[in-house]
Amino acid sequence: MGCVAYIAHDDFSVSVRNLCCEPEDGQWGLSADHLVEQISATVDKHRLAHVSWNPSGSDLAVIDIFGRISIFTIVIAMNRLTITRRSVVDSEDDMNAVVGITWLKPQDRMFPFYRPALYQNGQWDFSVSQHKAMGPYNPSGKSALVAVTRNDVSAEIESTLTSADVLTHAAFCGDKDNTLLLVVHTTGKQLQLFRINFEWSPANTKQQDSSIPLNSAPVIHVQHVKVEGMCSPLSATQDVNDPSLGTSRGFLPPAQLSHLDMLPPGPETRNREPTYPTIIAVFTHVPNQYDKSQFHEDAYSILARWELYNTKSSLHPAFDQLAAKKTHAASVADLASDVNLRRLRDVRIEKVLINIQQLNLSTVIATAYSDGCVDFRDRTTLEILPSDDKTRQVSSLGQIGFTMSGAEPSISDAITTAFALLFCISSTSHNNNDDLLAVMQLFRKQLSDSQTHAGPSESLEHLFLSEIYRHLGVNADHSMDPQHDKLFRQTIIQRCLSMQASLGYKGEHSRRNLTAKIAWTVLNLRMTSMTFAIAFNKGAGPGGAGSGESDLGKPEVLQSLLGLVKWSVDLMNFVAAELFELRNLSNGQTPTNRDFLMTKVEEFNNPALSLVLASSSRAFLRYNCRGLRGISTAANNAPPSNQPARNLQAVFEQSPINVMQFERVLAEVDSGIKKAYQASGLGENDRQITEKEMLIAADIPEILVGVVQHLLHTTLENLNQEIDLGELYFRDHSWLGLTDDRRSDAYRQAHVIDAIRKIELPDTVRLRRCTRCCAIMEDLLPQRGSNVWMTNMQRLCLCGSSWMLVAQEEY
């Protein structure tokens, strides 16, 4: 989720910080420290030793030196953590100190595995396949924490008989059979391997996962697998495959074990050898500055590795010599296979390694060092993935030589493709990709500061957006067969629109560019359309789902929708007013000229025409109108005593254009575009490209110029006969945030609008701010009886990013 937790210098408190965009200038950085206030009361002033996020980043485990575990959960805002497990339930004992932890995944799911992008047939193509992540899983759908203490792992591993049996390090990884592999290191310098199986329900029952209680504790079965006698680095003259070494292997005494990790089997592919679970032990030597004998020694780290492999077991041929044998030993059915450890070549690094992270389904490991450098290495060879000059293959930013060193940047297609590849990986595998957006902003600043390129920033954005829409399979064409349900189910479009809107955001004092305005408006339309859909469902209001009748007519539900209705009606009038303005400007153009239209749209930085032309935004507009009609009907049918209904009626009555008139305009554009596509003979792929360019670049295709001409000079002329055009022109749309005049700037500086409820917020309420788009909403916690739509829609910002609490004085 993009949140960082760390133990403070005093060892008694924990602070969290998160990536966020600053509304003043649109720059990315880390938020201010937020102290987890409940820590001090929880740990009883014992020193803290570990912090760990669960896979989704919503739960934080805080562990003290005695192994007592507290768990905190993020509640809507990134910097608000509530304690869900208190450490007081654990006993104080030195032998309970935790030496290794892992989180079980909440569900069995498939993850995409992206291979390097290849340039072929004039474009970049990604090869992606689906692979199942290694288990085990918690069938309750929640994360589960597994911890190894100095002497056991919830269920006792082995009896601690001597001081040499005390554990110092532990590491986990999942295996293909949904068991958990555990490797531990003892003070006697042994590596011990175990296999852990979790039994979430009795073996003799036929319970399904959904019937398992959410808080049920599993039965843990631990099986001893293997022991490696001497865990230490090999000397340079020794052969790792020499069987005569036994336990008397030479080693480098100064290097001490500093890190233990375990890599699960990698994804199986046709073009590469299968990979097996691999143990990595990091031994580090840091010279003692107070020891004269170590003055001339250098710091270094050694990565020792053991690979797990299975060998087939069989009966010894001597069993054939038994007198009462019935079958030959060789014909006995297969016995259980044995797990063995194969020592691999050690790798020495002339730096102090402080952390290892597994990337891309554990096919790449990132190694971080004390000097701040990070390397990316192949998991099999541990060789650094080299940067090269390949122009037809891209696997990462580092591979193509991308750095943020300040040198003059390049805007090659390869760099844009690398950004797009990382975005696709993060959008399909993670909850957050704000880090990628922050890096792109820095790179874009380098481009704008460069004297070599003219307008490079816009080129980067357009190439990047075009690639992510294409490779994530976003369906931008809803012109021939508009199906609103499919549009709502296409959740990945929110990720793409969010990135598109953020790339054009440079702070609240700078205007958004045109493509960002289009994306921002579509995101708002998507949110309001989904809200109206939820409100129309039975039981959508207080009382919860399944109440048997629609709650839309209830005063509290209608009141909660008032701001959204006003925003939707004002957007409808804004689009119509701007189209009339464009009609007036093009009156001297006969026939309407595409270049003239493009020039005027870009000059006024106005998204109205693009919102009507692009089928994705037009579909949301039509769905929004359907919701407005339903709410209008509910308000008209409400009794006179229902004041929120009367307020809604006033919004509809004061609108210069009614919903049915605007729907008629959209319907005529729909029909005209469909006929234009059919007449031009555009195929499905060409329509996708055309619609995508209208969505991401505000393009006006040549084949739709006739549709625009009919819209401006026929459709609008007919509408002009039905409405008061003067009332439409003088209607104030400043609060929509889509205009760049002084009046709009003054409104933004004087008022704070709740992005979800579309209402003006007073100075007395507590606020949340989106970490990405800087939208604001009131900090409302879910309560019994709350509107279901409010509970659902406020968990994340309308752009799909997370909230953070901010002080009122910041606005």
GROMACS .gro file of N, CA and C in nm, residues 25 53 65 265 310 346 376 460 476 503 541 586 609 636 643 650 749:
model
   51
   25ASP      N    1   0.259   2.168  -0.504
   25ASP     CA    2   0.334   2.170  -0.630
   25ASP      C    3   0.326   2.038  -0.706
   53TRP      N    4   0.489  -0.593   0.773
   53TRP     CA    5   0.357  -0.578   0.709
   53TRP      C    6   0.312  -0.711   0.651
   65ILE      N    7   1.141  -0.754   2.226
   65ILE     CA    8   1.257  -0.842   2.244
   65ILE      C    9   1.220  -0.974   2.310
  265PRO      N   10   1.035  -2.228  -0.513
  265PRO     CA   11   1.055  -2.265  -0.653
  265PRO      C   12   1.002  -2.156  -0.745
  310ASN      N   13   1.500  -3.335  -0.470
  310ASN     CA   14   1.445  -3.464  -0.429
  310ASN      C   15   1.520  -3.577  -0.498
  346ASP      N   16   2.968  -2.023  -0.350
  346ASP     CA   17   2.953  -1.902  -0.272
  346ASP      C   18   2.980  -1.779  -0.359
  376PHE      N   19   2.028  -0.579  -0.868
  376PHE     CA   20   1.929  -0.679  -0.907
  376PHE      C   21   2.004  -0.798  -0.966
  460LEU      N   22   0.659   1.138  -2.375
  460LEU     CA   23   0.672   1.029  -2.278
  460LEU      C   24   0.535   0.987  -2.227
  476ALA      N   25  -1.144   0.014  -2.479
  476ALA     CA   26  -1.185   0.153  -2.491
  476ALA      C   27  -1.299   0.172  -2.590
  503LEU      N   28  -0.044   1.200  -1.403
  503LEU     CA   29   0.065   1.251  -1.485
  503LEU      C   30   0.043   1.397  -1.526
  541GLY      N   31  -2.964   0.141   0.166
  541GLY     CA   32  -2.953   0.246   0.265
  541GLY      C   33  -2.927   0.189   0.403
  586SER      N   34  -1.685   2.799  -3.428
  586SER     CA   35  -1.669   2.730  -3.556
  586SER      C   36  -1.774   2.771  -3.659
  609LEU      N   37  -1.583   1.822  -2.547
  609LEU     CA   38  -1.602   1.750  -2.672
  609LEU      C   39  -1.547   1.609  -2.663
  636ASN      N   40  -3.977   1.292  -0.683
  636ASN     CA   41  -4.113   1.338  -0.717
  636ASN      C   42  -4.220   1.255  -0.647
  643GLN      N   43  -3.803   1.662   0.306
  643GLN     CA   44  -3.729   1.782   0.265
  643GLN      C   45  -3.614   1.752   0.170
  650ALA      N   46  -3.551   2.074  -0.655
  650ALA     CA   47  -3.504   2.209  -0.688
  650ALA      C   48  -3.381   2.204  -0.778
  749GLN      N   49  -0.934   2.811  -0.403
  749GLN     CA   50  -0.857   2.858  -0.288
  749GLN      C   51  -0.944   2.888  -0.167
   0.00000   0.00000   0.00000
